[in-house]
Amino acid sequence: MSWADVAVCVESTFAVDVDWARDGMILTPSTVLTGRPAVVAEEPDPPQLIYPARGVGALWSTSCADHTSATADLLGTTRAAILANLVAARTTQDLARQLDLAPATVSFHLGILHRGGLVRRWRSGSRVWYEATDLAAQLLG
């Protein structure tokens, strides 16, 4: 990715035409992405530029890992991983890519977490977004 005159140039293996003036662009920092920035351009949503967040520091420290282990013992490793990645709102597809799981697997576990009151969901356009509830935050501590 580079800046050229008044344009953002993104090297990609596929062609995407984006009308930046009409659609704009959402800048999304990621605590998981460590490599090059990624562009997500899926109609009808505006394109997103996802980039590695700076200042992550001790976000993934061992004290958190110990607590996550206890949560995994209670909920199972897949559900604990999904909850840990729902600090910010995400879609099933986002979580599936992030956790390297099938979207159907993520959807199944999200349904159980929703029925248990640990995640809330809402629809925006054609996407369903999920976010951890206060109860989940207390569980993750």
Coordinates of N, CA and C in Angstrom, one line a residue, residues 9 12 29 31-32 43-44 49 52 60 91 93-94 101 103-104 113 116-117 129 135 140:
C9 N -2.9 3.7 -3.1 CA -2.7 2.6 -4.0 C -2.5 1.4 -3.2
S12 N -3.0 -5.7 -5.0 CA -3.9 -6.7 -4.7 C -3.8 -7.8 -5.8
P29 N -8.3 -0.3 12.8 CA -7.1 -0.8 13.4 C -7.4 -2.3 13.9
T31 N -5.9 -5.5 16.3 CA -4.8 -6.0 17.2 C -4.3 -7.4 16.8
V32 N -5.0 -8.0 15.8 CA -4.6 -9.4 15.4 C -3.8 -9.3 14.1
E43 N -19.9 -4.9 -1.4 CA -21.1 -4.1 -1.6 C -22.1 -4.6 -0.6
P44 N -23.0 -3.9 0.0 CA -23.2 -2.4 -0.2 C -22.4 -1.6 0.8
L49 N -10.2 -0.3 5.2 CA -8.8 -0.5 5.2 C -8.4 -1.0 6.6
P52 N -2.5 -2.9 11.0 CA -2.1 -3.3 12.4 C -2.2 -2.1 13.3
W60 N -1.8 -9.0 25.1 CA -1.9 -10.5 25.1 C -1.0 -11.1 26.2
T91 N -18.5 -9.5 12.5 CA -19.5 -10.3 11.8 C -19.0 -11.8 11.9
Q93 N -18.3 -13.7 9.4 CA -17.2 -13.8 8.4 C -15.9 -13.3 9.0
D94 N -15.9 -12.1 9.7 CA -14.7 -11.6 10.3 C -14.1 -12.6 11.3
L101 N -11.6 -20.5 11.2 CA -12.7 -21.5 11.3 C -13.7 -21.4 10.2
P103 N -17.2 -20.5 8.6 CA -18.3 -19.6 9.1 C -19.4 -20.4 9.7
A104 N -19.8 -21.6 9.3 CA -20.9 -22.3 9.9 C -20.5 -22.7 11.4
L113 N -23.7 -18.8 22.3 CA -23.3 -17.6 23.2 C -24.4 -16.6 23.3
G116 N -27.1 -17.8 25.6 CA -26.6 -17.7 27.0 C -26.4 -16.3 27.5
G117 N -26.7 -15.3 26.7 CA -26.6 -13.9 27.1 C -25.2 -13.4 27.1
W129 N -24.1 -8.3 13.0 CA -22.9 -8.0 13.9 C -23.1 -8.5 15.3
L135 N -22.1 -9.2 30.7 CA -22.0 -10.5 31.3 C -20.7 -11.2 30.8
L140 N -14.9 -12.7 31.3 CA -13.5 -12.6 30.8 C -12.6 -11.8 31.8

